[in-house]
CSV table of N, CA and C in Angstrom, one decimal:
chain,number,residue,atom,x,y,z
A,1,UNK,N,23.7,-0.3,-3.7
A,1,UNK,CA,23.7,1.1,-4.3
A,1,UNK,C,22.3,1.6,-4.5
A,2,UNK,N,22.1,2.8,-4.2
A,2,UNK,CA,20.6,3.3,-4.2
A,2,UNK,C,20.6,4.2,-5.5
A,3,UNK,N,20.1,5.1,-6.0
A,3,UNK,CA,19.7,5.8,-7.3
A,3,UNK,C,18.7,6.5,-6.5
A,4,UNK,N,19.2,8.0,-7.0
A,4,UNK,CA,18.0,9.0,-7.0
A,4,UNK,C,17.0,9.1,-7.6
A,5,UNK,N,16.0,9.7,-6.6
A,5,UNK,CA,14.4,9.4,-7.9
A,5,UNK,C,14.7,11.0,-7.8
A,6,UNK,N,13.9,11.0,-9.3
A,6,UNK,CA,13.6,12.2,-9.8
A,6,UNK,C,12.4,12.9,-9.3
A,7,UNK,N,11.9,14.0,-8.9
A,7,UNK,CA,11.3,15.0,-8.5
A,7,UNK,C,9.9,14.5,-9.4
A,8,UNK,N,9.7,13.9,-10.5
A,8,UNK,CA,8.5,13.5,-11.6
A,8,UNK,C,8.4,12.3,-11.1
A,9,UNK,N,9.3,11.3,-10.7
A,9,UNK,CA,9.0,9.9,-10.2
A,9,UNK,C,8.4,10.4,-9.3
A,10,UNK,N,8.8,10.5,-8.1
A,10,UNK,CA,8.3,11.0,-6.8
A,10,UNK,C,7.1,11.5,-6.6
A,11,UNK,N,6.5,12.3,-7.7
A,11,UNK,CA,5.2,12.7,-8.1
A,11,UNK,C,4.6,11.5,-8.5
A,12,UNK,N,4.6,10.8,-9.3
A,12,UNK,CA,3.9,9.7,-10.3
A,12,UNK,C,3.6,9.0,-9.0
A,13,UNK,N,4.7,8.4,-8.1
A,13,UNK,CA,4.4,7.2,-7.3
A,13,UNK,C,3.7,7.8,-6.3
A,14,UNK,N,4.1,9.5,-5.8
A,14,UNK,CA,2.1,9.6,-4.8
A,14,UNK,C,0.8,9.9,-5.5
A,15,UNK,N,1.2,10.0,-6.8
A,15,UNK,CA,-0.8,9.7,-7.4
A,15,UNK,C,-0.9,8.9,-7.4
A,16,UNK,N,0.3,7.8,-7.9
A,16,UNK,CA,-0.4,6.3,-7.5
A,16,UNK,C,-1.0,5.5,-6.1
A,17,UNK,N,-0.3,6.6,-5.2
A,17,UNK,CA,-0.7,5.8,-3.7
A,17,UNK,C,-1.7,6.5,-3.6
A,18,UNK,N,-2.1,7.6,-4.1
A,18,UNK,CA,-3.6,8.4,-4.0
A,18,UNK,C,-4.5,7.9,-5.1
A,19,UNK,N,-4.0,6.6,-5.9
A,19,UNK,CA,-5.3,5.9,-6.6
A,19,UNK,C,-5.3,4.8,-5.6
A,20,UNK,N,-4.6,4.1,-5.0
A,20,UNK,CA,-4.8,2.9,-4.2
A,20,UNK,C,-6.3,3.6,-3.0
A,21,UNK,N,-5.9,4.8,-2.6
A,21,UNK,CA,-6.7,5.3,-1.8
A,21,UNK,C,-7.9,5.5,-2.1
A,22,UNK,N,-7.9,6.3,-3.1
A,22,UNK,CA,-9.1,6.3,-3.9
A,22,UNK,C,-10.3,5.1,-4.0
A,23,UNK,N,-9.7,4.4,-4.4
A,23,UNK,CA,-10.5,3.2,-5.1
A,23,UNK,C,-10.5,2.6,-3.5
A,24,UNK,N,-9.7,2.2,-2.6
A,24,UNK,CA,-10.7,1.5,-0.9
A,24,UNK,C,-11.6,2.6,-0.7
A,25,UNK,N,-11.2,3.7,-0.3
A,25,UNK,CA,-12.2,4.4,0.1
A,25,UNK,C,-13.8,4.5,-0.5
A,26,UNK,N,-13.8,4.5,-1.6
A,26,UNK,CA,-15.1,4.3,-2.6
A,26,UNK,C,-15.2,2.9,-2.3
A,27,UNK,N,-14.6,2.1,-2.8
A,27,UNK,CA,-15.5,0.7,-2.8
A,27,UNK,C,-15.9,0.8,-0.9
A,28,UNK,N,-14.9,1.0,0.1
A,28,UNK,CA,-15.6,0.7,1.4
A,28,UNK,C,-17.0,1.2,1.7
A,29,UNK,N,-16.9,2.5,1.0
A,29,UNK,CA,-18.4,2.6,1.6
A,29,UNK,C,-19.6,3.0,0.2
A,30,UNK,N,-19.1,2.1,-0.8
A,30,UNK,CA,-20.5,1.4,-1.8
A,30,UNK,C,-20.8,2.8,-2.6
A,31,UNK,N,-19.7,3.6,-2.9
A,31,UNK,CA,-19.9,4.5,-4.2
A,31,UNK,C,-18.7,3.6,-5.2
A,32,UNK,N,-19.8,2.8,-6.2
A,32,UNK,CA,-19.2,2.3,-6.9
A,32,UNK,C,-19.2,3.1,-8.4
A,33,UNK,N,-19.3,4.3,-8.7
A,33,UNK,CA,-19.4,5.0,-9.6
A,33,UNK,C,-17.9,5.5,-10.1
A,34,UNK,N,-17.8,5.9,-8.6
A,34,UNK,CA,-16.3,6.6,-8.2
A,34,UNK,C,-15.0,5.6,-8.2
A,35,UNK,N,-15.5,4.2,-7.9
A,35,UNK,CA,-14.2,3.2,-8.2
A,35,UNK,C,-14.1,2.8,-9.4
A,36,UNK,N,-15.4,2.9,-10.1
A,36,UNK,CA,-15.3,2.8,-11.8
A,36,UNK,C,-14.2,4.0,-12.5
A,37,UNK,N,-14.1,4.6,-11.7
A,37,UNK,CA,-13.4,6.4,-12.5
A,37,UNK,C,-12.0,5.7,-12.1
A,38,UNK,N,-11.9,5.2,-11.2
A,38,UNK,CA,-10.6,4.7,-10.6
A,38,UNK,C,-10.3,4.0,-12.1
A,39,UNK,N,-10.5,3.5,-13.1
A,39,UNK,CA,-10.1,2.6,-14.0
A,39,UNK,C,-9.9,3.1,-15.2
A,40,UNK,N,-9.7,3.2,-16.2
A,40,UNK,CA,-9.4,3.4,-17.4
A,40,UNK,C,-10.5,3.6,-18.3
A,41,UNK,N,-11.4,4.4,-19.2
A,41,UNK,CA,-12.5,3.8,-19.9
A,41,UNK,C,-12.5,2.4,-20.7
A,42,UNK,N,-11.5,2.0,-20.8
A,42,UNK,CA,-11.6,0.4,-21.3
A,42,UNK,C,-11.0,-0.9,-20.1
A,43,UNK,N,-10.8,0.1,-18.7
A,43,UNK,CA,-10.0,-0.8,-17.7
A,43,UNK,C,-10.5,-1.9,-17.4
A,44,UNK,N,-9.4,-2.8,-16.9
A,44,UNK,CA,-10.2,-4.0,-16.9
A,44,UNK,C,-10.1,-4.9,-14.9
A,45,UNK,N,-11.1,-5.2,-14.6
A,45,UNK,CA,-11.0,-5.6,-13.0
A,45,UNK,C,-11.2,-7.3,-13.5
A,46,UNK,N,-10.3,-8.0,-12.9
A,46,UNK,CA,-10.1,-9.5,-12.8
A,46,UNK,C,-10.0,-9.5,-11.7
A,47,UNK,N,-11.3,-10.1,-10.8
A,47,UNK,CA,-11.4,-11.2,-9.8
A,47,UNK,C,-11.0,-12.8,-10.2
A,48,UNK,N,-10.3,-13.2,-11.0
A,48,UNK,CA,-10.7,-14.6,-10.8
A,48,UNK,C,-11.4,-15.3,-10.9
A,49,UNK,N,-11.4,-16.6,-10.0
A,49,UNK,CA,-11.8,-17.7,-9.8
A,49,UNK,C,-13.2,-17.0,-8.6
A,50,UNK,N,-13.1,-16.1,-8.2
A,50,UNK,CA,-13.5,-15.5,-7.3
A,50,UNK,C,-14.8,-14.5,-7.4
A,51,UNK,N,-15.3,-14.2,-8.9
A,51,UNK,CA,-15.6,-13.1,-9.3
A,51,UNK,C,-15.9,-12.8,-10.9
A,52,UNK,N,-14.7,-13.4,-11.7
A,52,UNK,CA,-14.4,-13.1,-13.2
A,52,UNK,C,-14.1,-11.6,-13.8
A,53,UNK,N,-13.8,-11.6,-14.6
A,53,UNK,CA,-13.6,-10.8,-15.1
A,53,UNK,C,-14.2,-9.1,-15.9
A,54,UNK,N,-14.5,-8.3,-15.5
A,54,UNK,CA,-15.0,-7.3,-16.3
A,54,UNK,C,-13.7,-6.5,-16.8
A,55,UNK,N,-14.9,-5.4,-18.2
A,55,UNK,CA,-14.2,-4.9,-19.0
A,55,UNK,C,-15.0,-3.4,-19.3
A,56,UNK,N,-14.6,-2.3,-18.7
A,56,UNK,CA,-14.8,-1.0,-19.2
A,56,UNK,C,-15.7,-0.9,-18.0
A,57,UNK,N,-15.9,0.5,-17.7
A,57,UNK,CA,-16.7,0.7,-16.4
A,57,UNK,C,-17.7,0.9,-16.1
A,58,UNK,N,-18.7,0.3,-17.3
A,58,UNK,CA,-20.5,0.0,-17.1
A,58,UNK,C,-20.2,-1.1,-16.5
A,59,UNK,N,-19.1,-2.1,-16.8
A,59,UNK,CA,-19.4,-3.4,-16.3
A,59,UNK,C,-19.0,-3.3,-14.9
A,60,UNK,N,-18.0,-3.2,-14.4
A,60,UNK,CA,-17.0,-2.7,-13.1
A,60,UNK,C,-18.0,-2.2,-12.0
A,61,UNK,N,-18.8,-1.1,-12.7
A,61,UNK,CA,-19.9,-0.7,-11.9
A,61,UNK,C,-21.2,-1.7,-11.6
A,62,UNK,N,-21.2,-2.3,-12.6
A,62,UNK,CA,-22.5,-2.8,-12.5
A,62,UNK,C,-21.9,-4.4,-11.2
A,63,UNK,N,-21.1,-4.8,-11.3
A,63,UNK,CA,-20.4,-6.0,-10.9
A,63,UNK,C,-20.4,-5.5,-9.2
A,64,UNK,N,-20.0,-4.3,-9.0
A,64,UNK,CA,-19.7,-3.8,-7.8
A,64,UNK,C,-20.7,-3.5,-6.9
A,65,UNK,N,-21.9,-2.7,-7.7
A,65,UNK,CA,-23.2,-2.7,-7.0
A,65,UNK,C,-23.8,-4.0,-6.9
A,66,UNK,N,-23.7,-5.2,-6.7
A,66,UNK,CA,-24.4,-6.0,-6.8
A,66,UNK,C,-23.7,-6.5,-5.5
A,67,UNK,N,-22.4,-6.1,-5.5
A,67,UNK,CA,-21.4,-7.0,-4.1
A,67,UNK,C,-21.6,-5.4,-3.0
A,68,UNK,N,-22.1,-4.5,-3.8
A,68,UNK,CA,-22.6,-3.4,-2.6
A,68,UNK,C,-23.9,-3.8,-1.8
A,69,UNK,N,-24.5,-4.4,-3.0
A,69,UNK,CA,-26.2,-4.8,-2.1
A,69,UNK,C,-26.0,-6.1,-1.1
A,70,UNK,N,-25.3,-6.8,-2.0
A,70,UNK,CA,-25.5,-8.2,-1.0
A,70,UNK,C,-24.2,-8.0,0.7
A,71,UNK,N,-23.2,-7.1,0.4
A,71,UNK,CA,-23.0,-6.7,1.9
A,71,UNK,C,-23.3,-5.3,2.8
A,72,UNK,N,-24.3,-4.6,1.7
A,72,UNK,CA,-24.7,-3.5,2.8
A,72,UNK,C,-23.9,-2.3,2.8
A,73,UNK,N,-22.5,-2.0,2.1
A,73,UNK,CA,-22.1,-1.2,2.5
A,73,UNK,C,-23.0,0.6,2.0
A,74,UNK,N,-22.0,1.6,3.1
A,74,UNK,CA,-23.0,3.0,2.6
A,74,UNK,C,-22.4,3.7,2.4
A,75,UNK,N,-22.5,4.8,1.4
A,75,UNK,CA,-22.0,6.3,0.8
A,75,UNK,C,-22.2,6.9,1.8
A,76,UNK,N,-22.6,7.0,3.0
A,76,UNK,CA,-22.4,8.1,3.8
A,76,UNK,C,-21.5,7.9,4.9
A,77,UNK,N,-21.0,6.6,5.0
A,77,UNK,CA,-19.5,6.0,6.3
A,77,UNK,C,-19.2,5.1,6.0
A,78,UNK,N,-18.2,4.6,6.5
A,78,UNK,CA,-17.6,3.1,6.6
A,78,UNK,C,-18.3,2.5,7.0
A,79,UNK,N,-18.6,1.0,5.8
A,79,UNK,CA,-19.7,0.4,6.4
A,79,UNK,C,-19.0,-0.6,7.1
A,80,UNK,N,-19.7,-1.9,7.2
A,80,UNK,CA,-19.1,-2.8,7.5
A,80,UNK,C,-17.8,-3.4,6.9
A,81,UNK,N,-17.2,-2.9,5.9
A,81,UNK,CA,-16.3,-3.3,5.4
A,81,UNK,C,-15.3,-2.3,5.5
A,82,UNK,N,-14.3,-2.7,5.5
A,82,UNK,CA,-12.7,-2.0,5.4
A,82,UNK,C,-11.7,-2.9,4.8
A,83,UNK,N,-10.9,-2.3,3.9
A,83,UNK,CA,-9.8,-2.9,3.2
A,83,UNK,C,-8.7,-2.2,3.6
A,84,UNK,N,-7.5,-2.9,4.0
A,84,UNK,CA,-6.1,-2.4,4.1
A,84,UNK,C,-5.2,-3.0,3.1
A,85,UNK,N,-4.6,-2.2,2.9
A,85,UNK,CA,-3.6,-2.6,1.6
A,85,UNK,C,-2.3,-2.1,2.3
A,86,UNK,N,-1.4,-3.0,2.0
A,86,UNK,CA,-0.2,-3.2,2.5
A,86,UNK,C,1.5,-3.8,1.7
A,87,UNK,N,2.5,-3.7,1.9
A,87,UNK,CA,3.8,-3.4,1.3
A,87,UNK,C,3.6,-2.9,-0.8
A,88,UNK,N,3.0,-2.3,-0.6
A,88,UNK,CA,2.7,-1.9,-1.6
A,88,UNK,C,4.3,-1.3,-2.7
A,89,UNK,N,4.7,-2.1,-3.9
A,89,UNK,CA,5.5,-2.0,-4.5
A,89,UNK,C,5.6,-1.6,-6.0
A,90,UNK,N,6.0,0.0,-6.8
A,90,UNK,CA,5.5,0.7,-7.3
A,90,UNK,C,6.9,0.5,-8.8
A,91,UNK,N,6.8,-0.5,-9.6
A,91,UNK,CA,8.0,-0.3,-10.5
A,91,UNK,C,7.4,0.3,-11.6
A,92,UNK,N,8.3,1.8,-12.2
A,92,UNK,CA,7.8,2.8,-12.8
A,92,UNK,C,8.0,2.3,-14.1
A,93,UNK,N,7.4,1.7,-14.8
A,93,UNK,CA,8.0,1.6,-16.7
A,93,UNK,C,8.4,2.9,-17.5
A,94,UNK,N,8.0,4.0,-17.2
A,94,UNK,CA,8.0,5.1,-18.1
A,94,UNK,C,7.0,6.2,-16.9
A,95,UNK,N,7.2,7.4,-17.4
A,95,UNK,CA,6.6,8.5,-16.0
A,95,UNK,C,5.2,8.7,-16.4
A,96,UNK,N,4.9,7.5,-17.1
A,96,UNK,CA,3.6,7.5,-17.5
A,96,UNK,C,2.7,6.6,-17.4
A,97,UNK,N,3.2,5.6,-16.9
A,97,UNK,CA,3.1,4.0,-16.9
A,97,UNK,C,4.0,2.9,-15.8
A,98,UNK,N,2.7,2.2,-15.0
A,98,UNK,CA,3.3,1.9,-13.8
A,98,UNK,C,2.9,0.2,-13.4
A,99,UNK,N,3.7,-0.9,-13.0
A,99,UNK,CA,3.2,-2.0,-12.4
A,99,UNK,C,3.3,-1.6,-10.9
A,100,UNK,N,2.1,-2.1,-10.1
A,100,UNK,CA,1.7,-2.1,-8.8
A,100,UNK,C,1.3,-3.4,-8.0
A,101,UNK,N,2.2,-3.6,-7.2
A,101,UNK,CA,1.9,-4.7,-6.2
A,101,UNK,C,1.6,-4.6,-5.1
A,102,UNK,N,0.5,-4.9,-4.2
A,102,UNK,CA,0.3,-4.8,-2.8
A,102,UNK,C,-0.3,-6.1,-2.4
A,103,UNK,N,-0.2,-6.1,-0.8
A,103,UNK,CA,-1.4,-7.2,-0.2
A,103,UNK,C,-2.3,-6.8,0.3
A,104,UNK,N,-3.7,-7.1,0.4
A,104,UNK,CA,-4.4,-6.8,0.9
A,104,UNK,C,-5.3,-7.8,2.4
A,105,UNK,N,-6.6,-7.1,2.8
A,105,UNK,CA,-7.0,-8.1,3.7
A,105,UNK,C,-8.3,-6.9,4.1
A,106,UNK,N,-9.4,-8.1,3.8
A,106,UNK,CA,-10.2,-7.3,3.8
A,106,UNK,C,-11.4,-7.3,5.5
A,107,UNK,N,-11.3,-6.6,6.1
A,107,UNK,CA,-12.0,-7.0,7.8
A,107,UNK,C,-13.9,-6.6,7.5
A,108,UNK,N,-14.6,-7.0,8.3
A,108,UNK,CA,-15.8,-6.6,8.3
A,108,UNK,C,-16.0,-6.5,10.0
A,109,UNK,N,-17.3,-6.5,10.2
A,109,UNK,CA,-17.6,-6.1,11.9
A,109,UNK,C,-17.4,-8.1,12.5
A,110,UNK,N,-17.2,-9.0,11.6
A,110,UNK,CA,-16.9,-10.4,12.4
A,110,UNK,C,-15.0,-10.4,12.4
A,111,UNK,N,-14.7,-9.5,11.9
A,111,UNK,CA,-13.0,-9.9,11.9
A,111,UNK,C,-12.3,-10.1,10.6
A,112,UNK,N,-11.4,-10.5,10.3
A,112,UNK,CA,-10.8,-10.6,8.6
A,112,UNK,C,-11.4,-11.4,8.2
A,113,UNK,N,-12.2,-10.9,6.5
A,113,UNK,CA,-12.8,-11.8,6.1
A,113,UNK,C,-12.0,-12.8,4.5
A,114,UNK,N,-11.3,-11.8,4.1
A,114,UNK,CA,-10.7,-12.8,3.1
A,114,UNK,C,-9.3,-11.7,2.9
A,115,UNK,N,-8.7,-12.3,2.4
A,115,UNK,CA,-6.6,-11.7,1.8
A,115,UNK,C,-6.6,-12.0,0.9
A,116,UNK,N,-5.5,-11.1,0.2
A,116,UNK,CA,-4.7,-11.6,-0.7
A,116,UNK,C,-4.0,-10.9,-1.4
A,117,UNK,N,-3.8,-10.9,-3.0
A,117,UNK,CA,-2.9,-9.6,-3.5
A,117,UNK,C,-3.4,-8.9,-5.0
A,118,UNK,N,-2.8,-7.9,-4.8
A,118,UNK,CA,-3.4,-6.8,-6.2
A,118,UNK,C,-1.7,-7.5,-6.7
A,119,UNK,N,-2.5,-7.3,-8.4
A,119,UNK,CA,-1.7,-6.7,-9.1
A,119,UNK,C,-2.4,-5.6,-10.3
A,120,UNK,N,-1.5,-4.6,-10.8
A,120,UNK,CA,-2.0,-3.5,-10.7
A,120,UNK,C,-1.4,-2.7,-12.3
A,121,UNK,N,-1.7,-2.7,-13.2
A,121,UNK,CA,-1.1,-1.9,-14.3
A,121,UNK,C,-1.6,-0.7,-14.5
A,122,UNK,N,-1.1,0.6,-14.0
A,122,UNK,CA,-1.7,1.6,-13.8
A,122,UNK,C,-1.3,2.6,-15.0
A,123,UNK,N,-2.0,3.8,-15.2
A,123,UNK,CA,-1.3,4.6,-16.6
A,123,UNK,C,-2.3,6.1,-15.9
A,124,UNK,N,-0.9,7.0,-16.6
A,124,UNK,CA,-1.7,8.7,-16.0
A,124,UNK,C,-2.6,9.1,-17.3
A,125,UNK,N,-3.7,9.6,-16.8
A,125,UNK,CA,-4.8,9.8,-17.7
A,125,UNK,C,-4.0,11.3,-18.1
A,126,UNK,N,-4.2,10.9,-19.6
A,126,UNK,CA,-3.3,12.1,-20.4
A,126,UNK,C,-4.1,13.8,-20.5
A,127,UNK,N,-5.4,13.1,-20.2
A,127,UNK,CA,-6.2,14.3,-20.0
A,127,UNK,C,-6.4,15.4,-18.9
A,128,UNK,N,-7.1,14.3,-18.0
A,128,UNK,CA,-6.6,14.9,-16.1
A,128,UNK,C,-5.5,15.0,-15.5
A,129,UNK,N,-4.5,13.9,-15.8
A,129,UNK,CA,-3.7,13.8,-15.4
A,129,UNK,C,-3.7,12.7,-13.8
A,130,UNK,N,-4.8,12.1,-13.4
A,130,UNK,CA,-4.7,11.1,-12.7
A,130,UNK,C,-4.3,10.2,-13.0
A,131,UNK,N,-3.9,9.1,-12.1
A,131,UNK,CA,-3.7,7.6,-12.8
A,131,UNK,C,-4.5,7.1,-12.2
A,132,UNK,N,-5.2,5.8,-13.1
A,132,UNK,CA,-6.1,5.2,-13.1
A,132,UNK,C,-5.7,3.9,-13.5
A,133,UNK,N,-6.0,2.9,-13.1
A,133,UNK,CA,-6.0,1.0,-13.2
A,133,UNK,C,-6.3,1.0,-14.8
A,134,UNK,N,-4.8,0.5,-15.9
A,134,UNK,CA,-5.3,-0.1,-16.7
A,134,UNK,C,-6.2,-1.4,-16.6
A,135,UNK,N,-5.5,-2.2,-15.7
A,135,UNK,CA,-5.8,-3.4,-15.3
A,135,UNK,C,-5.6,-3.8,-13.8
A,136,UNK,N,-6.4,-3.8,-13.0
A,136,UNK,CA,-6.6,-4.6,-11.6
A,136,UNK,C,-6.8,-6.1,-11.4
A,137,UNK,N,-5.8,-7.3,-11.3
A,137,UNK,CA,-6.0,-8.4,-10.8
A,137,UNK,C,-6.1,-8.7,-9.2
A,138,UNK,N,-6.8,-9.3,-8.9
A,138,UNK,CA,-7.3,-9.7,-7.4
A,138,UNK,C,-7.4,-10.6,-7.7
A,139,UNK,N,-6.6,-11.1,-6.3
A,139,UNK,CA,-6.3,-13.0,-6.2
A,139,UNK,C,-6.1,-13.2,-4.7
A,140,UNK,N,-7.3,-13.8,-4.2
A,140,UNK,CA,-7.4,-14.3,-2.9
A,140,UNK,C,-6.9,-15.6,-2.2
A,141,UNK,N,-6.1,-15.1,-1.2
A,141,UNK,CA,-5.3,-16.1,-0.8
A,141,UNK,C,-5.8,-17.1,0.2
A,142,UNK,N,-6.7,-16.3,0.6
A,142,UNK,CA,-7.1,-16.9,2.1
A,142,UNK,C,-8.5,-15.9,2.4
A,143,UNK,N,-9.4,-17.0,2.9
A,143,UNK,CA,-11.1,-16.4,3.8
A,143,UNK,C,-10.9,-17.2,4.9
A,144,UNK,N,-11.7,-16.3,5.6
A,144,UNK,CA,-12.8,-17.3,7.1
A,144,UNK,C,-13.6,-17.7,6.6
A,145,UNK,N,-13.8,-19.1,7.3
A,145,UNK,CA,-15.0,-19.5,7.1
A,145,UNK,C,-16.3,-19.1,6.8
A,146,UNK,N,-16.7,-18.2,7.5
A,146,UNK,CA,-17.8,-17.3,7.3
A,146,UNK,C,-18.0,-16.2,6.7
A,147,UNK,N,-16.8,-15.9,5.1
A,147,UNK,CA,-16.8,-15.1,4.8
A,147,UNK,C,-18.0,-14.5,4.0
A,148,UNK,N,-18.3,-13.1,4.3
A,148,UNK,CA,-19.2,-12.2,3.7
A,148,UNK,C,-19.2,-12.7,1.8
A,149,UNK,N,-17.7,-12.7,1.7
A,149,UNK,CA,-17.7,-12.4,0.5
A,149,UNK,C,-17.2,-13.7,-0.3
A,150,UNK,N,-16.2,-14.0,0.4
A,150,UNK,CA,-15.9,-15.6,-0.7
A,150,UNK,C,-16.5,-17.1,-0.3
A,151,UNK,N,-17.7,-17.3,-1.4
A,151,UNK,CA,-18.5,-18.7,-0.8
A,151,UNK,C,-17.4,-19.8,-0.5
A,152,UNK,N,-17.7,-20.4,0.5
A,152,UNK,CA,-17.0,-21.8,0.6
A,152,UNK,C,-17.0,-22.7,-0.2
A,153,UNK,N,-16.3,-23.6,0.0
A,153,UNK,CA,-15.9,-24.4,-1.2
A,153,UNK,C,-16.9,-25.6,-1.1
């Protein structure tokens, strides 16, 4: 049995796929100012084992420019890096408040360099009205060998 979405769900879940957008498109090409806005003023980005944890978006930014310098990417095109995000899965808590799942897989100019999956607590900013990552977890499943971004073990 399927259930109708409401005309306001239906809305909520394409800002939410226009924040998923948002936030590749900035981080690909190294405006990390703009993927900080992507977050909450207190949002929080967990990388892991992979990264650690920041909290509010001096930190987020500052964490990001640092993985902008050491692979190069640029504010004026797609640099070497591109991320695809994929079966992305949107359960609504409230038309205000959202968990988000996708996989991702991140390619550079040598081929895929590391996978894995978001999870995603998103909330509509009561003021704009965008939604923004309360919380972003990133958990890598898998690198190449020679990945840009995850040192080998």
């Amino acid at each position: 049995m399927t259930r109708e979405m409401e005309r306001t769900e239906l809305i909520a879940r394409e800002g939410i796929r226009d924040l998923l957008g948002r936030y590749t498109w900035a981080g690909d090409t190294g405006r990390t100012a703009e993927v900080a806005d992507c977050f909450t003023v207190d949002g929080v980005l967990d990388l892991g084992d992979h990264g650690g944890t920041f909290e509010g978006r001096a930190a987020i930014t500052a964490e990001l420019e640092s993985v902008v310098a050491r692979v190069g990417a640029s504010a004026d095109a797609p640099g070497p890096v591109n991320h695809h995000v994929s079966s992305i899965e949107i359960t609504m808590a409230d038309p205000t408040s959202a968990t988000v799942r996708s996989y991702f897989c991140v390619y550079t100019d040598a081929g895929a360099d590391h996978w894995g999956r978001y999870r995603d607590e998103v909330v509509m900013d009561r003021i704009d009205g965008h939604w923004r990552f309360a919380r972003r977890t990133v958990r890598v499943t898998g690198s190449a060998p020679d990945s840009r971004f995850i040192p080998a073990s």
